[in-house]
mmCIF file of C-alpha atoms in Angstrom:
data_model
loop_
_atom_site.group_PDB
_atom_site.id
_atom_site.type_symbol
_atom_site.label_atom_id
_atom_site.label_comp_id
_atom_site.label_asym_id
_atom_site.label_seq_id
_atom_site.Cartn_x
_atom_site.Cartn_y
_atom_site.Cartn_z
ATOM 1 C CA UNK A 1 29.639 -18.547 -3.728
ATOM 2 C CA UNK A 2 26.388 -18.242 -5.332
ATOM 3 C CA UNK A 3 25.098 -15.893 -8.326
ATOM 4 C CA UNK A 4 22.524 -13.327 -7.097
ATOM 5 C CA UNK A 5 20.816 -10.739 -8.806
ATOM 6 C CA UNK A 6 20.530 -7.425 -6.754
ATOM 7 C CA UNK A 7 20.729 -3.385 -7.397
ATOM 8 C CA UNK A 8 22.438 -0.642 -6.279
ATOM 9 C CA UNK A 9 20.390 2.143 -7.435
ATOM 10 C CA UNK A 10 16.110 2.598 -8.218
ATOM 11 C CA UNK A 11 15.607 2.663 -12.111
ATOM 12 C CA UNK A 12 13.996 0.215 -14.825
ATOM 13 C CA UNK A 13 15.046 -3.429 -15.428
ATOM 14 C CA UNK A 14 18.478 -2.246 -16.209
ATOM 15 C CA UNK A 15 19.766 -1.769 -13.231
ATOM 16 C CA UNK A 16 19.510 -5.526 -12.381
ATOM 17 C CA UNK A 17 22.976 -7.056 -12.133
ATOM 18 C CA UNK A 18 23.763 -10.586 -11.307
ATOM 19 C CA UNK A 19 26.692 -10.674 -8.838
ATOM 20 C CA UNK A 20 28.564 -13.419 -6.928
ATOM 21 C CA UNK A 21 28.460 -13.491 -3.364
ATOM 22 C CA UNK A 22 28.944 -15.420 -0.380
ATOM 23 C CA UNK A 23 26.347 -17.850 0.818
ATOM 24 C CA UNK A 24 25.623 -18.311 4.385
ATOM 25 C CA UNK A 25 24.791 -21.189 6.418
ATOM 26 C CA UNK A 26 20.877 -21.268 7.336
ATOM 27 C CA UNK A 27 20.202 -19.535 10.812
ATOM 28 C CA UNK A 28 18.503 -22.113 12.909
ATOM 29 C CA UNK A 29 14.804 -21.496 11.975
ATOM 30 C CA UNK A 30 16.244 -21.485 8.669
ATOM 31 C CA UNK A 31 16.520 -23.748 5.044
ATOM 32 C CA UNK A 32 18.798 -23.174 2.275
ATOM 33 C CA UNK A 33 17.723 -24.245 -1.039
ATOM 34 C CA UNK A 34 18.856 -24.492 -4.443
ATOM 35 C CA UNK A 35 16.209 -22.298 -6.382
ATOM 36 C CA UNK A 36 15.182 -24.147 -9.604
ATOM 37 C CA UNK A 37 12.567 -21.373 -10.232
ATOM 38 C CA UNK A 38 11.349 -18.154 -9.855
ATOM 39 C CA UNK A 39 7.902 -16.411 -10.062
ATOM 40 C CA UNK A 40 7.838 -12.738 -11.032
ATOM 41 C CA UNK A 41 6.026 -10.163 -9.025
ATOM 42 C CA UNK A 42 4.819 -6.820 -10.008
ATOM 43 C CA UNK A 43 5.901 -5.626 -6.110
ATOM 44 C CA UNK A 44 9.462 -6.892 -7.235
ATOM 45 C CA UNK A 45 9.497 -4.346 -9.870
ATOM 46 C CA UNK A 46 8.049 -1.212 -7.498
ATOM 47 C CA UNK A 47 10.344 -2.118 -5.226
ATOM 48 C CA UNK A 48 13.623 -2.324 -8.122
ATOM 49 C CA UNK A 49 11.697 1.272 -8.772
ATOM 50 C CA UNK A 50 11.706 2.984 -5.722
ATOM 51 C CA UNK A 51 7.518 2.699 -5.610
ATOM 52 C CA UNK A 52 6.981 -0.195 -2.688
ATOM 53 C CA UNK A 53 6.105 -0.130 0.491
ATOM 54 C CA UNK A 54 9.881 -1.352 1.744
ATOM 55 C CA UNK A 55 12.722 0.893 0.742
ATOM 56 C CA UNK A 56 15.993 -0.957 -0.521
ATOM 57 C CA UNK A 57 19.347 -0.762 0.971
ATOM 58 C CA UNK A 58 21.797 -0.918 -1.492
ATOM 59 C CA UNK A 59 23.088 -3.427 -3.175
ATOM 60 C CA UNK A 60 19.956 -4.663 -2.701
ATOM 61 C CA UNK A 61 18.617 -8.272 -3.175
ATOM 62 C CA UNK A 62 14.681 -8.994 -4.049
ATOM 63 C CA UNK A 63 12.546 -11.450 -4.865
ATOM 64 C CA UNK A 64 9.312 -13.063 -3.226
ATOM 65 C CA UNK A 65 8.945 -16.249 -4.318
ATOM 66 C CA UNK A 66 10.894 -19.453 -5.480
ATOM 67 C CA UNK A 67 10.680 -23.496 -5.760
ATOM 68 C CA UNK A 68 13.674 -25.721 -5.497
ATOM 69 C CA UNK A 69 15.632 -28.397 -3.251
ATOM 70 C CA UNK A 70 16.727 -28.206 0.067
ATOM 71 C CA UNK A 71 20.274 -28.670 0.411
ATOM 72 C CA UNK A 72 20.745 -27.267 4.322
ATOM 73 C CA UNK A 73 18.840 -27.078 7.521
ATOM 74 C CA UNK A 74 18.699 -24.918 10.447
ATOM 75 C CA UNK A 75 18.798 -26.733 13.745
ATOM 76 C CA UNK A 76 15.039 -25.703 14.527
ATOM 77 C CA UNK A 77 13.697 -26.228 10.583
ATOM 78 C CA UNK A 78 11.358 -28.640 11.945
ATOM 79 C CA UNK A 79 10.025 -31.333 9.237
ATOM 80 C CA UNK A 80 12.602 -30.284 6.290
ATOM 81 C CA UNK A 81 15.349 -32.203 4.915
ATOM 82 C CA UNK A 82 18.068 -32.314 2.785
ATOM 83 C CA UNK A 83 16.712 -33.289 -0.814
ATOM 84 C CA UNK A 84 13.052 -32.282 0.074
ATOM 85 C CA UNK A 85 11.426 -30.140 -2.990
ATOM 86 C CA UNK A 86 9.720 -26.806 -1.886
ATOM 87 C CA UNK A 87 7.838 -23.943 -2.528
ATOM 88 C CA UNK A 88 7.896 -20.566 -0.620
ATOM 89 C CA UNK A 89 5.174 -18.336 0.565
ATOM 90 C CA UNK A 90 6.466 -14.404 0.272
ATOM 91 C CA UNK A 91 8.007 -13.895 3.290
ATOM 92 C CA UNK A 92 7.581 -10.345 4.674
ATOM 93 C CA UNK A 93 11.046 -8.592 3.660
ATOM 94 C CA UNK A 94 11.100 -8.642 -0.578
ATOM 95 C CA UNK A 95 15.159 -8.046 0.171
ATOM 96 C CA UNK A 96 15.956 -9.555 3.205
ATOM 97 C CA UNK A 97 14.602 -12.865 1.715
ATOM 98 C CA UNK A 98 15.400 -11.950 -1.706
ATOM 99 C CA UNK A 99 14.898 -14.827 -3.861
ATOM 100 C CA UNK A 100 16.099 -13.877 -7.257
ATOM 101 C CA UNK A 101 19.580 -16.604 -6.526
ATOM 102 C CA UNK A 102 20.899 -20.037 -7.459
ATOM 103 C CA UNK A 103 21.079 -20.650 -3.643
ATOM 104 C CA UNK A 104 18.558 -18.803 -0.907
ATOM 105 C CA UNK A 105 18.668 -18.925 2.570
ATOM 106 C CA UNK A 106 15.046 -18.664 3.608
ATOM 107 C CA UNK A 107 12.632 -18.884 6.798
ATOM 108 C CA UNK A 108 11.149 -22.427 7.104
ATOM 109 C CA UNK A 109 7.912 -21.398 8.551
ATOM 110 C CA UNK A 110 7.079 -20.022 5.086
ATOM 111 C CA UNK A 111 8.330 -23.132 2.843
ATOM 112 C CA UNK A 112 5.967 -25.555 1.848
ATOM 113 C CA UNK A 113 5.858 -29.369 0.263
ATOM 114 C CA UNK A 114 3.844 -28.506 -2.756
ATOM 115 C CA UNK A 115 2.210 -31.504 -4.571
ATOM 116 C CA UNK A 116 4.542 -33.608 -6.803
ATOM 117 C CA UNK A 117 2.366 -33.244 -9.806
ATOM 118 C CA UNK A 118 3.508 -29.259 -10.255
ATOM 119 C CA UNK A 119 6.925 -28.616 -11.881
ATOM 120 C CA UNK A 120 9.230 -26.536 -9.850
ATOM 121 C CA UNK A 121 7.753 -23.399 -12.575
ATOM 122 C CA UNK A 122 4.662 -23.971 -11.916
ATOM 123 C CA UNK A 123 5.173 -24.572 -8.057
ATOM 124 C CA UNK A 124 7.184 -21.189 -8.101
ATOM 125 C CA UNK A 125 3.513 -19.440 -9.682
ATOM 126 C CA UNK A 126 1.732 -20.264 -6.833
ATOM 127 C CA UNK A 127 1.595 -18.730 -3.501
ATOM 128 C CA UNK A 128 1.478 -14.846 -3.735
ATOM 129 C CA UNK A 129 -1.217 -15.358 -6.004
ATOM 130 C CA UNK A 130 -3.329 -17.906 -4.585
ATOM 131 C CA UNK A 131 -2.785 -16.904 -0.866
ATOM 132 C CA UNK A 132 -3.514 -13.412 -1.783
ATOM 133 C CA UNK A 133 -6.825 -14.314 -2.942
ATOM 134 C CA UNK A 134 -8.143 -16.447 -0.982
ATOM 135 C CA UNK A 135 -7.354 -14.159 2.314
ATOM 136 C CA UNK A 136 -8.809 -11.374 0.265
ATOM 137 C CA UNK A 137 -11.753 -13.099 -0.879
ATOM 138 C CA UNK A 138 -12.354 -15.440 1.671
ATOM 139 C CA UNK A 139 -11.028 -14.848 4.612
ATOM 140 C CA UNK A 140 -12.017 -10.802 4.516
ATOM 141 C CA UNK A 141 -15.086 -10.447 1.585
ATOM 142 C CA UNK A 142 -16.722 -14.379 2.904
ATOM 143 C CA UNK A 143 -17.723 -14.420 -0.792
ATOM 144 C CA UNK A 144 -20.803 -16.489 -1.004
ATOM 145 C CA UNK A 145 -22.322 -18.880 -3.415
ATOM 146 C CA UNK A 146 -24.052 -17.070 -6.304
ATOM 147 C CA UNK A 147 -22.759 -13.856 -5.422
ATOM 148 C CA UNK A 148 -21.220 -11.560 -7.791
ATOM 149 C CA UNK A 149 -17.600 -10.312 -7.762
ATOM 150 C CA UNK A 150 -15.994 -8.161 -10.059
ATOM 151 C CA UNK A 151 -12.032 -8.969 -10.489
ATOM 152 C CA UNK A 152 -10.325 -5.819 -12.221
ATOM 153 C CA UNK A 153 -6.078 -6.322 -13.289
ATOM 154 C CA UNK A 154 -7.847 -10.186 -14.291
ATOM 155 C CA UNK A 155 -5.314 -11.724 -16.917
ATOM 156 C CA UNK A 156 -2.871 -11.227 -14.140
ATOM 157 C CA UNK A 157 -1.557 -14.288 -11.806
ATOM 158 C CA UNK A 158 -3.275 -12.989 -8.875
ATOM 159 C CA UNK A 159 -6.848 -12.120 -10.738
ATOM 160 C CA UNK A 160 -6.659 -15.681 -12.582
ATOM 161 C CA UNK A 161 -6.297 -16.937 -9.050
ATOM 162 C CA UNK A 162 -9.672 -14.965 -7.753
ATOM 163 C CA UNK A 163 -11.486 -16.352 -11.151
ATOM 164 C CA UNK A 164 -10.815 -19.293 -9.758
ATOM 165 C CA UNK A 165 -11.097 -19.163 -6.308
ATOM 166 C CA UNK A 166 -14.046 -17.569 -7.142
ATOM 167 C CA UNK A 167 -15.745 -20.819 -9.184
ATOM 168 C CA UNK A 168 -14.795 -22.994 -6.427
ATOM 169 C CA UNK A 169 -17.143 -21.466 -4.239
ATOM 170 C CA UNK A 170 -19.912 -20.792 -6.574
ATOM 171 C CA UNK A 171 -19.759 -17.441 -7.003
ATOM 172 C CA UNK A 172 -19.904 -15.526 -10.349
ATOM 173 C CA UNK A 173 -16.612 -13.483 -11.660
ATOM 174 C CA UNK A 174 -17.088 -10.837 -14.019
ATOM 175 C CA UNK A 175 -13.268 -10.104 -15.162
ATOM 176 C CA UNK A 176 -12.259 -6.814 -15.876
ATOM 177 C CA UNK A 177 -8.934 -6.035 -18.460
ATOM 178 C CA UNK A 178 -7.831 -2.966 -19.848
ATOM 179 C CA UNK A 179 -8.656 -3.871 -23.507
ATOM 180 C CA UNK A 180 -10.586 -6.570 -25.451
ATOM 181 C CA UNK A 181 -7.649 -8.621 -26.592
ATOM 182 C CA UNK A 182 -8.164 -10.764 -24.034
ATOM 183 C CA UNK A 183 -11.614 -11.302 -23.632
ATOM 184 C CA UNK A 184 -11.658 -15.158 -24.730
ATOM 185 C CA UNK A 185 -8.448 -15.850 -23.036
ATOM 186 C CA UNK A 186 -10.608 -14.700 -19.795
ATOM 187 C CA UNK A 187 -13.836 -16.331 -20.695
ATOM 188 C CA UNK A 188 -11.847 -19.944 -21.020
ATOM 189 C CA UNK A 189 -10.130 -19.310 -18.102
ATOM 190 C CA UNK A 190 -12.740 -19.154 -16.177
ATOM 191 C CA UNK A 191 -14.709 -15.623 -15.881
ATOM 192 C CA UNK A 192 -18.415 -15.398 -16.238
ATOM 193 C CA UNK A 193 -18.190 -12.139 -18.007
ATOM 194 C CA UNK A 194 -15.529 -9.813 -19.082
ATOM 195 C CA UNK A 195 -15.461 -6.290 -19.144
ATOM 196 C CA UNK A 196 -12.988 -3.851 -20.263
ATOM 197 C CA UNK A 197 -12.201 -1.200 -17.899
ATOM 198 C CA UNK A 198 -11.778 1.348 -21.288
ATOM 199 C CA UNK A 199 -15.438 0.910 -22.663
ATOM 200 C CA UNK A 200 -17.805 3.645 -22.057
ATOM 201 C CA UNK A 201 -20.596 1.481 -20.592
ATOM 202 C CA UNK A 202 -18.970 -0.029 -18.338
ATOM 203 C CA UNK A 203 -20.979 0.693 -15.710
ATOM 204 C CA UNK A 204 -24.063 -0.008 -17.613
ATOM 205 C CA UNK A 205 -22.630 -3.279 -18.617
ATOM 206 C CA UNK A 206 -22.006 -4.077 -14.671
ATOM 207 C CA UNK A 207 -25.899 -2.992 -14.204
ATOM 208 C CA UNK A 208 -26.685 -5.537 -16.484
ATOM 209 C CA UNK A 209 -25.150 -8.002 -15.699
ATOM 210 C CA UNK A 210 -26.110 -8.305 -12.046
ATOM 211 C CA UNK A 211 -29.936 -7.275 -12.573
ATOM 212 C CA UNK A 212 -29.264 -3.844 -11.418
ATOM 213 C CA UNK A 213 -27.697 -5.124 -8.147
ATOM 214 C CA UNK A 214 -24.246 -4.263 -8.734
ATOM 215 C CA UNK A 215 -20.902 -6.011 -7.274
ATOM 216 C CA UNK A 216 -20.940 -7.255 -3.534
ATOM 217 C CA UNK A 217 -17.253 -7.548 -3.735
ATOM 218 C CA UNK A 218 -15.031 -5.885 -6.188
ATOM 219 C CA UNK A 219 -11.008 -7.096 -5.873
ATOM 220 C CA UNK A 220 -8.273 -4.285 -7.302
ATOM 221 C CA UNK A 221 -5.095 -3.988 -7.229
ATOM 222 C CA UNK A 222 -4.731 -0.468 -9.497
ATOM 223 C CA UNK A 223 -6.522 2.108 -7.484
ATOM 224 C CA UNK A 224 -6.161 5.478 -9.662
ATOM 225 C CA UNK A 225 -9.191 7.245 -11.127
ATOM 226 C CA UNK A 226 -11.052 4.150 -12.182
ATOM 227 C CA UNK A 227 -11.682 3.565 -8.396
ATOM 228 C CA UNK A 228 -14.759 5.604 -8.744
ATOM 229 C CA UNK A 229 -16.116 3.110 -11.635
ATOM 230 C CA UNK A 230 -15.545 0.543 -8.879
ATOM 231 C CA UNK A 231 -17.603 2.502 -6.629
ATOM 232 C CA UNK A 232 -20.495 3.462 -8.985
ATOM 233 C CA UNK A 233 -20.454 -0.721 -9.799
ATOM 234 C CA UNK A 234 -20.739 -1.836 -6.224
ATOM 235 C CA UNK A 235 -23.476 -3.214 -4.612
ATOM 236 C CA UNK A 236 -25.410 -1.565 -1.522
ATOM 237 C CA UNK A 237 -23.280 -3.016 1.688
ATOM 238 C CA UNK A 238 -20.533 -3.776 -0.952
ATOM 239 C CA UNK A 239 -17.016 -4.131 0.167
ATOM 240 C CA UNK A 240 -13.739 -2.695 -2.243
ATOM 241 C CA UNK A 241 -10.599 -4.603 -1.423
ATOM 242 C CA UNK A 242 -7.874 -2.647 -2.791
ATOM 243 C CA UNK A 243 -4.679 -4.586 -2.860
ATOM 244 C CA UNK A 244 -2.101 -2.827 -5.078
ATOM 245 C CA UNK A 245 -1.264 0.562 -6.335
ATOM 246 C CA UNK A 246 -0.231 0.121 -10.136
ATOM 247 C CA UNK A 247 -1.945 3.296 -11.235
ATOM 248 C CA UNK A 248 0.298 5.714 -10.798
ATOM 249 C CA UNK A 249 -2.454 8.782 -11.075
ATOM 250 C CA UNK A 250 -4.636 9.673 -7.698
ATOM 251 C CA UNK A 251 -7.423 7.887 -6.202
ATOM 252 C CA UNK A 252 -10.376 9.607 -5.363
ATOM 253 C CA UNK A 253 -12.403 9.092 -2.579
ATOM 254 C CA UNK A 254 -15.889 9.685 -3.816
ATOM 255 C CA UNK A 255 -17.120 10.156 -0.113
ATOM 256 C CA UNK A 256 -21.014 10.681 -1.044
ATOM 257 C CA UNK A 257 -21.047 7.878 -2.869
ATOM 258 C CA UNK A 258 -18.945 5.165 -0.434
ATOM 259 C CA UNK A 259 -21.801 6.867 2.527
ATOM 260 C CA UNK A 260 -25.004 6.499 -0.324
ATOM 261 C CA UNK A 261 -24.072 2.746 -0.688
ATOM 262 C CA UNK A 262 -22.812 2.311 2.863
ATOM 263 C CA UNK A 263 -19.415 0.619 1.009
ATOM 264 C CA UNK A 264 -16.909 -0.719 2.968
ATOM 265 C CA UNK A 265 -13.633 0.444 0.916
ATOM 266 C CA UNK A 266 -10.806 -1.419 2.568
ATOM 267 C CA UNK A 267 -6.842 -2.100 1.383
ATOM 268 C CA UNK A 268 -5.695 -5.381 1.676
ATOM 269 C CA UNK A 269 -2.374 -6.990 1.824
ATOM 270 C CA UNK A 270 -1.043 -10.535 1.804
ATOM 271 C CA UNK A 271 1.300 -9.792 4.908
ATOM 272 C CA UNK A 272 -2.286 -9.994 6.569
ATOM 273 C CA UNK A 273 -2.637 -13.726 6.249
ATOM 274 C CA UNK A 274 0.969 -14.672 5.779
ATOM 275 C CA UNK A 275 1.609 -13.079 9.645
ATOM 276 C CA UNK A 276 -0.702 -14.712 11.687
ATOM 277 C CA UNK A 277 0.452 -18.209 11.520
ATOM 278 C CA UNK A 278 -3.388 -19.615 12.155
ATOM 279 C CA UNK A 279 -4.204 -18.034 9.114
ATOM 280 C CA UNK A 280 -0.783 -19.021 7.073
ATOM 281 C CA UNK A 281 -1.444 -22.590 7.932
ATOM 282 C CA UNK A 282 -5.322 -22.217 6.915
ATOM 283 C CA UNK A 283 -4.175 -20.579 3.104
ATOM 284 C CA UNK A 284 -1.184 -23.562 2.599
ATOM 285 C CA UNK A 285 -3.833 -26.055 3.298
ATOM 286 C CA UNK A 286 -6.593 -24.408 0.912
ATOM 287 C CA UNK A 287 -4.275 -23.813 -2.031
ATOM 288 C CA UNK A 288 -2.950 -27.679 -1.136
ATOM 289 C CA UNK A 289 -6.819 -29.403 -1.514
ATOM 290 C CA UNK A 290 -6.939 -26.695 -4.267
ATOM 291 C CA UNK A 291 -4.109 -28.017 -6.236
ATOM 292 C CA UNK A 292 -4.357 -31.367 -5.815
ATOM 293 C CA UNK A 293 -8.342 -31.156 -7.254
ATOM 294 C CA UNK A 294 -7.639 -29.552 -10.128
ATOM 295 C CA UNK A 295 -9.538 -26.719 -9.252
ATOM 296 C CA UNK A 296 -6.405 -24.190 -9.037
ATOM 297 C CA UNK A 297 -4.125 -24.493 -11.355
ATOM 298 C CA UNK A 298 -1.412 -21.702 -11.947
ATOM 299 C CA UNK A 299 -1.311 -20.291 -15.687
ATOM 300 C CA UNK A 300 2.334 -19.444 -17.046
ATOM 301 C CA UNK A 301 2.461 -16.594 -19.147
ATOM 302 C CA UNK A 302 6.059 -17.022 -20.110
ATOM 303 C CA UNK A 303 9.118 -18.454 -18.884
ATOM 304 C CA UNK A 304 13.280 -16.602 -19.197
ATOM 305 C CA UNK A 305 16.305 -17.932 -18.409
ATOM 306 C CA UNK A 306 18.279 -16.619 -15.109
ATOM 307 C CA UNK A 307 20.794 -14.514 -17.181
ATOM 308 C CA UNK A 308 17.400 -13.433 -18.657
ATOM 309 C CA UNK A 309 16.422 -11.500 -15.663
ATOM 310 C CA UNK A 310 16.149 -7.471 -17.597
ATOM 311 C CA UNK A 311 14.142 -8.613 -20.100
ATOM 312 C CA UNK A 312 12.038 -10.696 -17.818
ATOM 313 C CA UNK A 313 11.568 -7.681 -15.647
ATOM 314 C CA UNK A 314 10.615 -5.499 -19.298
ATOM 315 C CA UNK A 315 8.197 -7.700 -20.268
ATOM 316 C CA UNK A 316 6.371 -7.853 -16.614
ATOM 317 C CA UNK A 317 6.211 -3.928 -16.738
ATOM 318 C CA UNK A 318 4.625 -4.240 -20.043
ATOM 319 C CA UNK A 319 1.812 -5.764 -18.393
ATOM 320 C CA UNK A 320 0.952 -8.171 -21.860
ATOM 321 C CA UNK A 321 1.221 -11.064 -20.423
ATOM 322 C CA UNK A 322 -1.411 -13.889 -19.608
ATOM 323 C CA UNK A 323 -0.738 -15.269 -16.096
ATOM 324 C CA UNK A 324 2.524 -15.593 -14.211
ATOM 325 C CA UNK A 325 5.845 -14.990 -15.272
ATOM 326 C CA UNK A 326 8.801 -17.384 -13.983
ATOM 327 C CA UNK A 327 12.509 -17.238 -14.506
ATOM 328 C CA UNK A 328 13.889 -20.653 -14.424
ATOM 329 C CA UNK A 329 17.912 -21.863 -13.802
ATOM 330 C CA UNK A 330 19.592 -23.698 -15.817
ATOM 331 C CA UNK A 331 19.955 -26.476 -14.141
ATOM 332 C CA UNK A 332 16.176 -27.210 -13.475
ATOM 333 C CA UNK A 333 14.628 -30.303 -14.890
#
């Protein structure tokens, strides 16, 4: 048996129970591991709510990403073993893979030997964000040296990740946050510039900033009615990766505008790179040289215990925090 935390109905963080269950052997291109920690994801909490792209069956697991031990391979799990430490890139199904467990069974081809220096916390606030920008960024927008790209959502784990993504290739990231508060925390994280999306220049401040040129590539995962901003603070030719839907207001399609500027305004998902196993390999081994450089390194905005799990999920949604948020188990070093 193995504690689990699943729910049987959509609602806030309170319908999170932790539950005891059964815990079956891996499948053969399969590894079970005993999860030492967990990073948060706002998808995990659109999903809890009824507002994600796969629709729970109930009682339903969730949970995209963990770091732990190996403690049981499937008969085709290729170069695990027991006792290696791991990492996991989200697998497609948030439930079917659900990692929010002491124990997960989970598919092998999307485990990873992250570097000993990270601590399983800090190994468990890597992938979705890192893998998600660098597909978005590099693989789709081929950001270029000296280019500018304008990263809305940016004290987020997946916006820190594209601020510094973004340095490593030379290009220039102007971050963009909902308020000032924090502006410095952005600035010494890496960003060239920060914006907040509330001022009433913003799009003057954009102008500025680029010598009137405006954004090649602009990265957002909010969408809503601040997607025209986006638009009026692209460049000619630009592209608009849209990657998430956290606004829940409409999002205009300012259609004389995206044909003025000849914009290419595209949505983006992770399941992009993470499916085609050329490009899965390709992200593992960029975050990997990455890591191990010193040039990525995943910010922790807070950590809660497993039993923790509701007020973890209350303090995602309240969209404060600085970075990544991780739930550890107790019996993590």
């Amino acid at each position: 048996m193995t504690r689990v935390v699943r729910f049987s109905q959509y609602g806030g963080p309170e319908v999170l129970r932790i539950d005891d269950i059964e815990v079956p052997a891996p499948g053969p291109d399969e590894v079970r591991i005993s999860v030492k920690a967990i990073g948060l994801n706002r998808a995990e909490s659109m999903f809890r709510s009824g507002q994600y792209l796969e629709q729970a069956e109930f009682p339903s697991r969730l949970g995209y990403e963990a770091a732990g031990i190996v403690e049981a391979v499937g008969a085709r799990a290729g170069e695990f073993a027991v006792g290696d430490i791991v990492s996991l890139v989200p697998p497609i199904s948030i439930a079917q893979w659900g990692t929010y467990a002491e124990l997960a069974v989970l598919p092998a081809a999307m485990l990873v030997k992250h570097p000993a220096s990270l601590s399983f916390a800090e190994a468990s606030a890597v992938w979705m964000q890192y893998v998600t920008a660098w597909g978005a960024l590099i693989q789709v927008a081929a950001l270029q040296p000296g280019e500018f790209v304008l990263i809305t959502a940016a004290s987020s784990s997946v916006g820190l990740a594209a601020i510094q993504i973004a340095n490593q290739v030379g290009a220039i990231p102007i971050a963009v946050s909902r308020t000032a508060a924090k502006h410095e925390q952005l600035l010494a994280a890496g960003a060239a510039h920060v914006l907040t999306s509330e001022q009433a220049d913003f799009n003057r401040q954009v102008e500025r900033i680029t010598s009137g040129q405006g954004a090649r590539v602009i990265f957002d995962p909010v969408g809503g009615p601040f997607l025209e901003q986006l638009v009026d603070a692209a460049a000619r030719g630009g592209i608009i990766l849209v990657y998430g839907a956290l606004s829940s207001e409409p999002s205009p399609f300012p259609l004389f505008k995206v044909l003025s500027k000849s914009l290419t305004l595209r949505g983006y998902l992770l399941h992009e790179i993470t499916s085609r196993p050329e490009l899965l390999e390709a992200g593992k081994a960029y975050v990997i040289a990455g890591l191990e450089a010193g040039t990525l390194r995943p910010v922790i905005a807070r950590t809660f215990a497993f039993e923790q799990i509701v007020d973890a999920h209350r303090y995602l949604e309240a969209g404060d925090q600085f970075g990544k948020v991780v739930v550890t188990l107790e019996s993590a070093p």
